[in-house]
Amino acid sequence: MKGHQVTIKDIAKMLHISPSTVSRALKDHPDINPQTKKNVQELAQKMNYKPNKVALSLLQQESKIIGVIIPEIIHHFFSTVISGIEKVANDAGYHIIICQSNESYLKEVENVQALLSSNIDGFIISMAKTTTRFEHFKNIEEVGVPIVFFDRACEEVKADKVIVDDFNGAFKATIHLIENGCKNLVHFAGPQNLTIGIERKRGFLTALKEKNQILHDYTIQYCDTFEHAQNLIPELLLKHPEIDGVFTVNDATAIGAMIAIKKLNKHIPSDIALAGFTNSFISFMTDPELTTVDQKGYEMGQNAAQLLLNRMQTYDDYDPVTTVLSTELIIRKSSVRK
Amino acid sequence: MKGHQVTIKDIAKMLHISPSTVSRALKDHPDINPQTKKNVQELAQKMNYKPNKVALSLLQQESKIIGVIIPEIIHHFFSTVISGIEKVANDAGYHIIICQSNESYLKEVENVQALLSSNIDGFIISMAKTTTRFEHFKNIEEVGVPIVFFDRACEEVKADKVIVDDFNGAFKATIHLIENGCKNLVHFAGPQNLTIGIERKRGFLTALKEKNQILHDYTIQYCDTFEHAQNLIPELLLKHPEIDGVFTVNDATAIGAMIAIKKLNKHIPSDIALAGFTNSFISFMTDPELTTVDQKGYEMGQNAAQLLLNRMQTYDDYDPVTTVLSTELIIRKSSVRK
DNA sequence: CAGTTTGTTGCAAACGTTTGAAACAATACT
DNA sequence: AGTATTGTTTCAAACGTTTGCAACAAACTG
């Protein structure tokens, strides 16, 4: 039989006093008789009374909950970010409610609506790959709930952002590949409606230019998944056997490429050097270990949460802040030729 | 300036009618004048009215939220389970709120308390490694909120459970290693306060017995992390060079062992055959690819959520159900000797 | 014309909590 | 004795929604 949590009313009835007295006694309000206080506090303790957050949420119009919308929780990068968010949020007395968009625009809109009607105090969002309209974010803005974007930000909405220096990370990785002797580099790029896709490609191209490399018609390939890379590598290397280096927009794609390259009996890094982006924890479990750009997931989560907490204090008429975390090139065996 | 979500009261005021009429109009109640209905519904649509879930939650004593407590979200297995839970939960109109215990008993208790006071409709829990007391679960039981445990279940509490057939999975993997010629197997076992630790070890030992293998004093090692395996392998192989096969309680441990073994210039599988447990998505990215036992994370999540939804219908005086998902041995190169 | 029925709307309570204001008794001051 | 002060407690409203019941007018019945 379904019981229920002990409420202030229960305690009030048992002690034959009013709920308001109980409420004040529990908060150690100076107006309350010390003996009454003692009675109330002892009984509350004994009955394991815990204030009902839903009632508080309704009354105070704040839920102490932060809504997090991400593409997919199973990606290590995102779960790392969530860990960072949760740490900071919990320390400040907040809980997080997590929704996945599964890279679907529609699911993202649904999630926003659902969270909005749950009195969420703030949003932390990383956009779906397929999102190209932004009314749902504008809705949040209208209601006056702060948003912080991370990694994949929406430029059309007034909001704080945490991103990594994608350009520079890609630039550094590409320079590193060229300095290790790559003459015919290829970039496996991400979708160009996401800043990360654009910026990483830009970093790659800028490095090529700086080092006076030739740009072929096959230099940029749009490919950002493990499976696609596995399929793409054989046909690409058949047509262009001169390719001697690949820089991918993320680690999973790099590893897909790695497996395909090894299947073709080409050696990494001597035949083809390889670098990814993310520094996910699989990158040091591959053979050879993968050179990659650390995307600072945990820090990103912490930063996003902190930014949101700050913004919740001072929401009126603010200037959005964009925090850019510096990336770090992690050099491992997949790219180093002696 | 912080606005607010449109409420029934706002609509009522604008149309000079009472909130109750608005409420009924929105639900298409037969008592309401068709013209009034039309006015209300149109205005609600225009103003993007969404019912306030917090108010509903307070009134109806149900939140349409499921609380999920897991050790660590960054583990691929757990994020896979969460995906499965979310799928089923969302389809039934529920949302999930995720808390991590970080394998800490204290954090687990905190999470339970916090969720309890948020009018959560049900719990899905996988216990922390360090949890040996169960009052917090009993608390949930007293309040009458259903719990479903998955993977790491608590035997002392009346609750539904979803587990995999750990015993059988471990048994099959061990038999497979022996049939591939292993004579001196070692098991890297998990903590013995968790069912999974106990059952996997039991499966291993039963297979050894069935195949008349000798049990050495070093056959069982308590080691269940990537780092620990990396450290343990060198000293273990130095002392016992006759070891020719390792079965680990999870994949991360197996990969730690794999890296350490390769560093010692031993060949996998010909010198040492290797099998893990989980079938995490890294297992087919290693070199050689890792033989492992599929733990069915996504199915487990779906099952747990479905079990919980069912239990929420019929909570009174029930007999707990335990769903055992069958495990599947995934044979890859790390264990196959021709 | 009195009474009933029908259609439509509003009132009030409820969920659990907080909080300003009112209420009350007991004590102190003039 | 009358008034002010103090200590303690309760009342009532609020947050947004739902819902049984009351209220009212208009139309119908006998």
XYZ file of C-alpha atoms (C1' of nucleotides) in Angstrom:
736
model
C 0.000 0.000 0.000
C 1.413 3.314 -1.032
C 2.235 5.409 2.019
C 3.549 8.913 1.725
C 6.392 11.134 2.826
C 5.921 12.783 6.215
C 4.698 16.378 5.827
C 4.583 19.430 8.017
C 0.869 18.891 8.325
C 1.393 15.428 9.761
C 3.722 16.793 12.390
C 1.349 19.670 13.146
C -1.550 17.306 13.732
C 0.447 15.032 15.966
C 1.541 17.913 18.176
C -1.798 19.727 17.988
C -0.260 22.905 16.631
C -0.496 24.690 13.310
C 1.605 23.997 10.217
C 3.057 27.499 10.312
C 4.420 26.927 13.790
C 6.002 23.703 12.640
C 7.513 25.422 9.632
C 9.031 28.150 11.753
C 10.192 25.763 14.446
C 12.094 23.788 11.836
C 13.833 26.933 10.635
C 14.747 27.989 14.174
C 12.658 31.138 13.917
C 13.145 33.357 17.035
C 9.388 33.762 17.555
C 8.903 30.151 18.520
C 8.885 28.824 22.066
C 12.072 26.842 22.724
C 10.111 23.923 24.096
C 7.858 23.828 21.019
C 10.919 24.022 18.820
C 12.467 21.098 20.601
C 9.301 18.996 20.315
C 8.964 19.739 16.628
C 12.577 19.169 15.746
C 12.735 15.910 17.624
C 9.591 14.569 16.059
C 10.697 15.686 12.591
C 13.984 13.921 13.083
C 12.307 10.800 14.375
C 9.831 10.657 11.514
C 12.521 11.405 8.959
C 10.788 14.521 7.712
C 12.176 15.968 4.481
C 10.715 19.128 2.945
C 8.713 18.491 -0.194
C 10.667 20.000 -3.052
C 7.714 20.113 -5.378
C 5.752 22.340 -3.029
C 8.779 24.567 -2.557
C 9.319 24.678 -6.255
C 5.769 25.842 -6.867
C 5.863 28.420 -4.124
C 9.254 29.881 -4.823
C 9.180 29.511 -8.556
C 12.519 27.788 -8.572
C 13.169 24.106 -8.759
C 16.874 23.837 -8.011
C 17.031 21.744 -11.130
C 19.167 22.370 -14.189
C 18.048 20.880 -17.468
C 20.767 19.392 -19.643
C 20.104 18.591 -23.279
C 22.765 16.714 -25.175
C 22.853 14.718 -28.386
C 23.840 11.324 -26.996
C 24.835 10.264 -23.555
C 26.741 7.229 -24.769
C 29.413 9.433 -26.290
C 32.216 9.565 -23.851
C 32.787 13.250 -24.417
C 29.237 14.112 -23.399
C 29.175 11.888 -20.368
C 32.431 13.504 -19.286
C 30.896 16.947 -19.628
C 27.892 15.806 -17.623
C 30.165 14.648 -14.840
C 31.684 18.122 -14.727
C 28.267 19.756 -14.706
C 26.959 17.485 -11.985
C 29.914 18.132 -9.742
C 29.492 21.900 -9.782
C 25.691 21.767 -9.738
C 25.524 19.381 -6.780
C 27.972 21.430 -4.788
C 25.617 24.383 -5.240
C 22.563 22.376 -4.175
C 21.231 21.737 -7.666
C 20.252 18.570 -9.432
C 20.362 17.938 -13.145
C 17.795 16.360 -15.395
C 19.259 14.930 -18.558
C 17.563 14.661 -21.942
C 18.990 13.289 -25.136
C 18.130 14.721 -28.518
C 19.666 11.757 -30.319
C 20.811 14.341 -32.858
C 17.170 14.957 -33.776
C 15.810 18.492 -34.075
C 12.287 17.378 -33.178
C 13.371 15.542 -30.077
C 15.356 18.599 -29.055
C 12.284 20.825 -29.336
C 10.219 18.352 -27.342
C 12.820 18.246 -24.617
C 12.945 22.011 -24.372
C 9.156 22.228 -24.047
C 9.008 19.483 -21.442
C 11.731 21.044 -19.346
C 10.241 24.514 -19.640
C 7.018 23.317 -18.088
C 8.920 21.759 -15.203
C 10.059 25.068 -13.742
C 13.662 24.378 -14.653
C 16.001 27.078 -13.317
C 18.409 26.950 -16.223
C 19.504 25.087 -19.331
C 22.804 23.655 -20.424
C 22.623 22.616 -24.040
C 24.738 21.157 -26.803
C 22.821 21.340 -30.078
C 21.817 18.431 -32.249
C 23.598 18.101 -35.578
C 20.329 18.540 -37.440
C 19.128 21.697 -35.695
C 18.852 24.633 -38.092
C 15.861 26.483 -36.615
C 15.988 28.129 -33.245
C 12.465 29.101 -32.121
C 12.628 26.675 -29.235
C 15.684 28.431 -27.858
C 13.989 31.796 -28.324
C 11.080 30.441 -26.262
C 13.418 29.806 -23.393
C 14.760 33.319 -23.722
C 11.248 34.793 -23.630
C 10.336 32.981 -20.455
C 13.483 34.345 -18.915
C 15.340 31.164 -18.156
C 19.084 31.368 -18.728
C 20.853 29.079 -21.188
C 24.480 28.086 -21.459
C 25.611 26.346 -24.622
C 28.655 24.150 -24.720
C 30.677 22.694 -27.557
C 27.948 23.131 -30.141
C 26.568 26.612 -29.647
C 23.724 28.515 -31.282
C 24.864 31.912 -32.493
C 21.336 33.245 -33.035
C 20.369 33.219 -29.365
C 21.593 35.457 -26.591
C 23.312 33.062 -24.229
C 26.587 32.299 -22.522
C 28.799 29.747 -24.197
C 31.643 27.433 -23.393
C 33.621 26.183 -26.314
C 37.091 24.899 -26.885
C 39.507 26.593 -29.177
C 38.629 24.255 -32.014
C 40.462 26.313 -34.582
C 43.707 26.257 -32.687
C 43.464 22.589 -31.760
C 42.923 21.631 -35.382
C 45.677 23.989 -36.455
C 48.195 22.527 -34.025
C 47.329 18.937 -34.939
C 47.688 19.667 -38.659
C 51.018 21.471 -38.248
C 52.206 18.500 -36.210
C 51.245 16.074 -38.993
C 52.973 18.183 -41.634
C 56.109 18.473 -39.531
C 56.111 14.694 -39.317
C 56.414 14.543 -43.063
C 52.854 14.377 -44.360
C 52.621 15.771 -47.880
C 49.108 14.727 -48.834
C 46.851 15.257 -45.872
C 43.129 14.609 -45.822
C 40.618 16.042 -43.361
C 37.521 14.082 -42.353
C 35.262 17.015 -41.531
C 32.072 17.359 -39.509
C 28.781 19.001 -40.549
C 29.147 22.615 -41.530
C 26.108 23.854 -39.629
C 27.978 23.286 -36.384
C 30.675 25.653 -35.245
C 32.941 22.757 -34.358
C 32.702 21.420 -37.908
C 33.519 24.816 -39.380
C 36.280 25.770 -36.978
C 38.149 22.483 -37.084
C 38.113 22.557 -40.853
C 39.290 26.168 -40.816
C 42.146 25.289 -38.466
C 43.151 22.458 -40.773
C 43.059 24.621 -43.912
C 44.917 27.492 -42.283
C 47.724 25.151 -41.261
C 47.916 23.789 -44.796
C 48.214 27.306 -46.180
C 50.810 28.321 -43.634
C 52.931 25.347 -44.603
C 52.336 25.877 -48.329
C 50.634 22.558 -48.888
C 48.620 21.872 -51.999
C 44.853 21.600 -51.722
C 43.435 18.701 -53.771
C 39.813 18.166 -54.651
C 39.791 15.217 -52.257
C 41.478 16.991 -49.355
C 38.216 17.680 -47.524
C 35.932 14.704 -46.961
C 32.693 15.014 -45.012
C 32.840 12.033 -42.709
C 32.333 12.058 -38.957
C 31.434 8.575 -37.753
C 33.251 5.347 -37.004
C 31.298 3.375 -39.602
C 31.564 5.944 -42.351
C 35.313 6.176 -41.909
C 35.634 2.417 -42.162
C 33.799 2.471 -45.470
C 35.396 5.599 -46.837
C 39.042 4.704 -46.259
C 39.305 1.792 -48.734
C 37.774 3.643 -51.694
C 39.661 6.831 -50.873
C 43.054 5.128 -50.660
C 42.367 3.161 -53.815
C 41.764 6.363 -55.770
C 44.462 8.366 -54.039
C 47.281 6.097 -52.860
C 49.440 9.170 -52.296
C 47.487 10.097 -49.143
C 49.877 9.898 -46.206
C 47.995 11.511 -43.345
C 44.467 11.908 -41.990
C 43.125 14.410 -39.487
C 39.598 13.656 -38.310
C 36.967 15.800 -36.642
C 36.644 13.320 -33.749
C 38.256 10.247 -32.225
C 35.665 7.674 -33.209
C 36.168 8.602 -36.846
C 39.933 8.365 -36.416
C 39.628 4.908 -34.931
C 37.324 3.775 -37.739
C 39.980 5.004 -40.136
C 42.713 3.311 -38.153
C 41.042 -0.078 -38.299
C 40.372 0.259 -42.035
C 43.931 1.373 -42.743
C 45.382 -1.553 -40.816
C 43.125 -3.931 -42.733
C 44.728 -2.628 -45.951
C 48.093 -3.610 -44.474
C 49.286 -0.042 -44.408
C 51.384 0.947 -41.436
C 50.481 3.720 -39.023
C 52.257 6.127 -38.778
C 54.921 5.351 -41.386
C 52.523 4.918 -44.349
C 49.715 7.050 -43.006
C 49.876 9.294 -39.956
C 46.687 9.823 -38.010
C 45.289 12.367 -35.587
C 41.847 12.739 -34.042
C 40.003 15.212 -31.874
C 38.501 14.768 -28.367
C 41.031 12.702 -26.409
C 38.340 10.271 -25.439
C 39.506 7.516 -23.148
C 39.650 5.006 -25.963
C 42.385 7.029 -27.657
C 45.122 5.543 -25.492
C 43.724 2.038 -25.745
C 44.179 1.708 -29.495
C 47.220 0.278 -31.228
C 49.025 2.451 -32.072
C 47.858 4.927 -29.459
C 46.041 7.802 -31.085
C 47.368 11.339 -31.343
C 44.483 13.652 -30.594
C 43.403 17.057 -29.338
C 42.171 17.185 -25.771
C 38.742 18.720 -25.693
C 38.626 19.207 -21.906
C 35.198 17.697 -21.373
C 35.171 17.736 -17.592
C 36.412 21.324 -17.427
C 33.872 22.287 -20.022
C 31.078 20.868 -17.889
C 32.333 22.612 -14.787
C 32.646 25.891 -16.655
C 29.193 25.638 -18.168
C 27.589 24.933 -14.798
C 29.468 27.746 -13.109
C 28.546 30.168 -15.848
C 24.905 29.189 -15.492
C 24.931 29.555 -11.716
C 26.403 33.027 -12.087
C 23.881 33.995 -14.717
C 21.016 32.866 -12.520
C 22.103 35.506 -10.017
C 22.287 38.380 -12.467
C 20.006 37.725 -15.349
C 18.691 41.195 -16.168
C 20.057 42.773 -19.273
C 23.394 41.042 -19.432
C 26.141 40.745 -21.988
C 26.668 37.113 -22.927
C 30.028 35.638 -22.029
C 31.883 33.145 -24.182
C 34.495 31.077 -22.426
C 37.057 29.557 -24.734
C 38.984 26.665 -23.254
C 42.384 26.129 -24.742
C 42.936 22.814 -26.436
C 45.950 20.649 -25.952
C 47.605 18.477 -28.545
C 48.235 15.018 -27.119
C 50.968 13.447 -29.181
C 50.963 9.667 -29.282
C 52.327 7.009 -31.598
C 49.816 7.278 -34.458
C 51.528 10.391 -35.815
C 55.169 10.348 -34.796
C 57.728 9.317 -37.413
C 61.312 9.251 -36.176
C 13.825 40.775 -16.929
C 12.515 37.395 -15.933
C 9.086 36.825 -17.460
C 7.158 33.691 -16.734
C 5.394 30.837 -18.441
C 1.800 31.574 -19.434
C -0.648 30.148 -16.865
C -4.306 29.307 -16.842
C -4.836 32.333 -14.650
C -3.337 34.615 -17.279
C -5.692 33.254 -19.904
C -8.646 33.496 -17.509
C -7.937 37.148 -16.800
C -7.552 38.026 -20.443
C -10.897 36.448 -21.336
C -12.653 37.604 -18.136
C -13.634 34.114 -17.136
C -12.606 31.866 -14.266
C -9.574 29.563 -14.193
C -11.792 26.516 -13.808
C -13.567 27.300 -17.051
C -10.234 27.663 -18.802
C -9.037 24.382 -17.379
C -12.143 22.576 -18.574
C -12.120 24.276 -21.941
C -8.595 23.067 -22.536
C -9.619 19.517 -21.753
C -12.633 19.671 -24.039
C -15.022 19.151 -21.165
C -18.647 18.743 -22.427
C -20.015 21.312 -19.960
C -18.276 24.208 -21.676
C -19.866 26.444 -24.305
C -18.339 25.676 -27.695
C -17.623 29.344 -28.340
C -15.829 29.708 -24.985
C -13.872 26.573 -25.747
C -12.793 27.958 -29.059
C -11.725 31.292 -27.555
C -9.718 29.597 -24.838
C -8.044 27.064 -27.071
C -7.073 29.656 -29.625
C -5.630 32.008 -27.064
C -3.779 29.173 -25.335
C -2.287 28.127 -28.642
C -1.323 31.691 -29.486
C 0.305 32.322 -26.154
C 2.067 28.977 -26.225
C 0.462 27.795 -23.000
C 1.965 24.679 -21.472
C 0.573 23.178 -18.256
C 2.839 23.656 -15.278
C 4.141 20.240 -14.330
C 5.143 21.242 -10.864
C 1.598 22.248 -9.967
C 0.286 19.012 -11.451
C 2.881 17.065 -9.601
C 1.848 18.591 -6.300
C -1.832 18.113 -6.931
C -1.753 14.614 -8.285
C 1.100 13.370 -6.202
C 2.936 12.068 -9.197
C 5.727 13.725 -11.066
C 6.072 11.627 -14.200
C 9.737 11.491 -13.332
C 11.835 8.405 -12.763
C 14.949 8.714 -10.655
C 17.996 6.839 -11.883
C 20.963 6.297 -9.595
C 24.078 4.812 -11.098
C 27.719 4.631 -10.095
C 29.279 6.539 -12.994
C 27.795 7.888 -16.142
C 31.107 7.896 -17.980
C 31.136 4.118 -18.065
C 29.846 3.072 -21.398
C 27.787 0.262 -19.957
C 25.839 2.617 -17.716
C 25.246 5.225 -20.382
C 23.966 2.448 -22.628
C 21.538 1.324 -19.949
C 20.389 4.909 -19.500
C 19.657 5.144 -23.196
C 17.468 2.083 -22.915
C 15.680 3.469 -19.876
C 15.119 6.841 -21.500
C 13.657 5.307 -24.609
C 10.977 3.351 -22.766
C 10.362 6.091 -20.192
C 9.911 8.818 -22.792
C 7.557 6.711 -24.833
C 5.387 6.392 -21.738
C 5.474 10.132 -21.028
C 8.095 10.010 -18.309
C 11.346 11.839 -17.877
C 14.392 10.637 -16.017
C 16.577 12.437 -13.560
C 20.042 11.000 -13.282
C 22.270 10.941 -10.236
C 25.726 9.478 -9.896
C 26.927 7.847 -6.719
C 30.518 7.831 -7.928
C 30.695 4.457 -6.184
C 30.254 6.224 -2.853
C 27.771 4.942 -0.282
C 27.267 8.405 1.186
C 26.566 10.011 -2.141
C 24.107 7.234 -2.891
C 22.191 7.912 0.326
C 22.132 11.644 -0.412
C 20.787 11.003 -3.873
C 18.030 8.772 -2.583
C 16.954 11.398 -0.039
C 17.019 14.196 -2.582
C 14.980 12.248 -5.092
C 12.512 11.092 -2.455
C 11.652 14.667 -1.606
C 11.076 15.447 -5.266
C 7.976 13.276 -5.553
C 9.749 10.830 -7.835
C 7.400 8.147 -9.157
C 9.943 5.362 -9.181
C 13.602 4.457 -8.861
C 15.966 2.583 -11.094
C 19.174 1.849 -9.260
C 22.502 0.137 -9.716
C 24.299 0.010 -6.383
C 27.647 1.559 -5.581
C 30.526 -0.837 -4.989
C 30.920 0.410 -1.436
C 27.291 0.066 -0.347
C 26.870 -2.466 2.449
C 24.011 -0.883 4.423
C 20.540 -0.576 3.005
C 18.424 1.737 5.205
C 18.120 4.243 2.404
C 16.515 1.644 0.163
C 14.187 0.625 3.006
C 13.162 4.286 3.272
C 12.025 4.210 -0.310
C 10.082 1.055 0.369
C 8.331 2.642 3.372
C 7.220 5.644 1.393
C 5.768 3.272 -1.159
C 7.804 4.200 -4.196
C 8.760 1.239 -6.378
C 12.381 0.379 -7.080
C 13.935 -1.634 -9.873
C 17.539 -2.675 -9.499
C 19.697 -3.502 -12.458
C 23.063 -5.208 -12.782
C 24.055 -4.619 -9.191
C 21.045 -5.526 -7.096
C 20.335 -5.369 -3.380
C 19.029 -8.668 -2.065
C 17.828 -7.257 1.252
C 15.112 -5.072 -0.270
C 11.840 -6.110 -1.837
C 12.195 -4.917 -5.410
C 12.130 -6.031 -9.009
C 15.478 -6.728 -10.588
C 17.045 -6.989 -13.993
C 20.312 -8.801 -14.159
C 22.243 -10.640 -16.767
C 23.131 -14.253 -16.414
C 26.569 -13.390 -15.099
C 27.273 -16.925 -14.043
C 26.572 -18.364 -17.441
C 28.443 -15.649 -19.308
C 31.536 -16.172 -17.209
C 31.147 -19.915 -17.531
C 30.931 -19.785 -21.326
C 33.891 -17.437 -21.639
C 36.041 -19.631 -19.423
C 35.117 -22.833 -21.256
C 35.993 -21.058 -24.496
C 39.429 -20.066 -23.171
C 40.124 -23.600 -21.971
C 39.040 -25.083 -25.280
C 41.501 -22.760 -26.953
C 44.265 -24.407 -25.010
C 44.634 -22.368 -21.836
C 46.075 -24.471 -19.031
C 46.834 -21.829 -16.446
C 43.990 -19.364 -16.383
C 43.725 -16.396 -14.079
C 40.547 -14.507 -13.181
C 40.638 -10.796 -12.418
C 37.621 -10.650 -10.120
C 35.376 -7.829 -8.920
C 34.371 -6.950 -5.352
C 32.588 -9.763 -3.554
C 29.848 -7.631 -2.050
C 28.329 -7.264 -5.499
C 26.404 -10.071 -7.086
C 28.187 -9.535 -10.373
C 31.555 -10.028 -8.658
C 30.383 -13.198 -6.979
C 28.552 -14.694 -9.947
C 31.242 -14.082 -12.523
C 33.823 -15.637 -10.256
C 31.529 -18.583 -9.622
C 31.014 -19.070 -13.362
C 34.750 -19.027 -13.868
C 35.434 -21.506 -11.082
C 32.659 -23.860 -12.151
C 34.071 -23.979 -15.679
C 37.533 -24.723 -14.297
C 36.121 -27.585 -12.249
C 34.091 -28.970 -15.152
C 37.220 -29.049 -17.296
C 39.348 -30.499 -14.475
C 41.723 -27.560 -14.294
C 44.005 -27.049 -11.334
C 43.306 -24.151 -8.987
C 46.458 -22.290 -7.958
C 46.800 -19.834 -5.121
C 47.169 -17.088 -7.726
C 44.236 -18.118 -9.887
C 41.886 -15.521 -8.406
C 43.142 -11.943 -8.350
C 40.979 -9.095 -7.110
C 41.451 -6.487 -9.765
C 38.717 -4.615 -11.606
C 40.122 -1.410 -13.094
C 42.186 -0.426 -16.130
C 45.006 1.023 -14.037
C 45.178 -1.815 -11.554
C 45.404 -4.374 -14.351
C 48.242 -2.460 -15.967
C 50.175 -2.583 -12.714
C 49.253 -6.108 -11.743
C 50.139 -7.862 -15.010
C 53.937 -7.317 -14.919
C 54.417 -8.576 -11.367
C 52.004 -11.433 -11.868
C 53.655 -12.673 -15.059
C 57.088 -12.311 -13.515
C 56.131 -14.580 -10.637
C 54.044 -16.952 -12.715
C 55.271 -17.063 -16.325
C 53.158 -20.161 -16.891
C 49.947 -18.058 -17.012
C 48.494 -18.387 -20.493
C 45.008 -16.886 -20.213
C 43.152 -14.141 -18.382
C 39.430 -13.673 -17.881
C 38.484 -10.303 -16.407
C 35.366 -9.081 -14.661
C 34.982 -6.198 -17.150
C 36.363 -4.854 -20.433
C 38.348 -1.926 -19.092
C 40.333 -4.330 -16.926
C 40.898 -6.618 -19.904
C 42.214 -3.745 -21.982
C 44.516 -2.630 -19.177
C 45.829 -6.184 -19.120
C 46.111 -6.242 -22.910
C 48.273 -3.137 -23.017
C 50.508 -4.398 -20.225
C 50.886 -7.816 -21.856
C 51.832 -6.265 -25.184
C 54.409 -4.082 -23.447
C 56.052 -7.275 -22.158
C 56.302 -8.424 -25.776
C 54.006 -11.340 -25.207
C 51.628 -12.161 -27.998
C 47.846 -12.193 -27.659
C 46.330 -14.753 -28.064
C 49.191 -17.211 -28.714
C 51.116 -16.509 -25.480
C 48.208 -15.292 -23.421
C 44.547 -15.489 -24.412
C 42.234 -12.785 -23.110
C 38.522 -12.370 -22.513
C 36.569 -9.582 -20.859
C 32.992 -8.882 -19.839
C 30.566 -6.156 -21.016
C 31.099 -5.872 -24.775
C 31.634 -2.150 -24.461
C 32.130 -0.366 -27.752
C 35.873 -0.168 -27.209
C 36.154 -3.924 -27.305
C 36.160 -4.061 -31.103
C 38.530 -1.128 -31.415
C 41.457 -2.765 -29.651
C 44.200 -4.720 -31.344
C 43.617 -7.588 -31.238
C 39.876 -7.184 -30.925
C 38.662 -8.323 -27.529
C 36.640 -11.446 -26.883
C 33.996 -10.535 -24.349
C 30.572 -11.308 -22.946
C 27.760 -9.082 -24.135
C 26.013 -7.609 -21.131
C 23.013 -6.275 -23.076
C 23.047 -2.782 -21.610
C 20.374 -1.269 -23.806
C 17.998 -4.201 -23.314
C 18.677 -4.076 -19.620
C 17.656 -0.430 -19.504
C 14.515 -1.079 -21.509
C 13.598 -4.007 -19.290
C 14.205 -2.088 -16.096
C 12.050 0.821 -17.253
C 9.256 -1.469 -18.404
C 9.327 -3.394 -15.169
C 9.089 -0.151 -13.239
C 6.209 1.148 -15.332
C 4.326 -2.084 -14.737
C 5.023 -1.991 -11.030
C 3.750 1.562 -10.790
C 0.380 0.270 -11.960
C 0.137 -2.553 -9.466
C 2.167 -1.764 -6.424
C 0.070 -3.263 -3.651
C 1.393 -6.416 -2.133
C 3.346 -7.760 -5.067
C 5.829 -10.528 -5.569
C 9.103 -9.126 -6.866
C 10.125 -10.207 -10.324
C 13.689 -10.889 -11.369
C 14.378 -10.747 -15.076
C 17.519 -12.549 -16.119
C 18.844 -11.542 -19.509
C 20.884 -14.165 -21.205
C 24.453 -13.254 -21.973
C 26.165 -13.844 -25.260
C 29.794 -14.727 -25.772
C 31.315 -12.517 -28.459
C 34.347 -14.322 -29.809
C 37.037 -12.085 -31.291
C 40.741 -12.391 -31.962
C 42.092 -11.992 -28.427
C 41.188 -15.567 -27.537
C 41.182 -17.638 -30.716
C 44.188 -19.852 -31.398
C 44.018 -21.740 -34.641
C -47.089 30.036 -12.809
C -44.572 26.971 -10.157
C -41.329 23.569 -10.759
C -37.959 20.978 -13.251
C -34.434 20.422 -16.528
C -30.527 21.930 -19.196
C -26.512 24.541 -20.272
C -22.881 27.165 -18.639
C -19.964 29.153 -15.299
C -17.807 30.082 -10.808
C -16.512 28.886 -6.027
C -13.725 26.582 -2.954
C -10.831 23.051 -1.498
C -6.914 20.376 -2.209
C -1.670 19.249 -2.868
C 2.868 21.130 0.885
C 5.179 25.027 2.108
C 6.271 29.891 3.465
C 5.387 34.364 5.462
C 3.195 38.968 6.566
C -0.322 40.174 9.444
C -3.563 39.359 12.937
C -4.755 37.377 17.322
C -4.259 36.258 21.910
C -2.539 35.936 26.583
C 0.512 37.397 29.916
C 3.348 40.786 31.737
C 5.060 45.570 32.460
C 4.395 50.436 32.647
C 1.854 54.733 33.596
C -7.562 50.363 35.675
C -6.075 51.261 31.249
C -2.549 50.963 27.857
C 1.663 49.404 25.869
C 4.865 45.715 25.313
C 6.325 41.105 24.724
C 6.099 36.259 23.581
C 3.844 32.862 21.176
C 0.651 31.064 18.021
C -2.633 30.951 14.227
C -4.800 32.734 10.009
C -4.848 33.442 5.300
C -2.910 34.019 0.965
C 0.112 32.539 -2.457
C 2.272 29.268 -6.173
C -0.848 26.561 -10.775
C -3.963 23.125 -11.518
C -8.084 20.078 -11.060
C -12.742 18.886 -9.751
C -17.141 18.173 -6.913
C -20.617 21.102 -6.015
C -23.187 25.243 -5.962
C -25.151 28.952 -8.616
C -27.563 31.077 -12.078
C -30.241 31.932 -16.211
C -32.880 30.218 -19.799
C -35.818 26.975 -21.538
C -39.117 23.531 -20.970
C -42.914 20.754 -18.488
C -47.243 20.115 -16.428
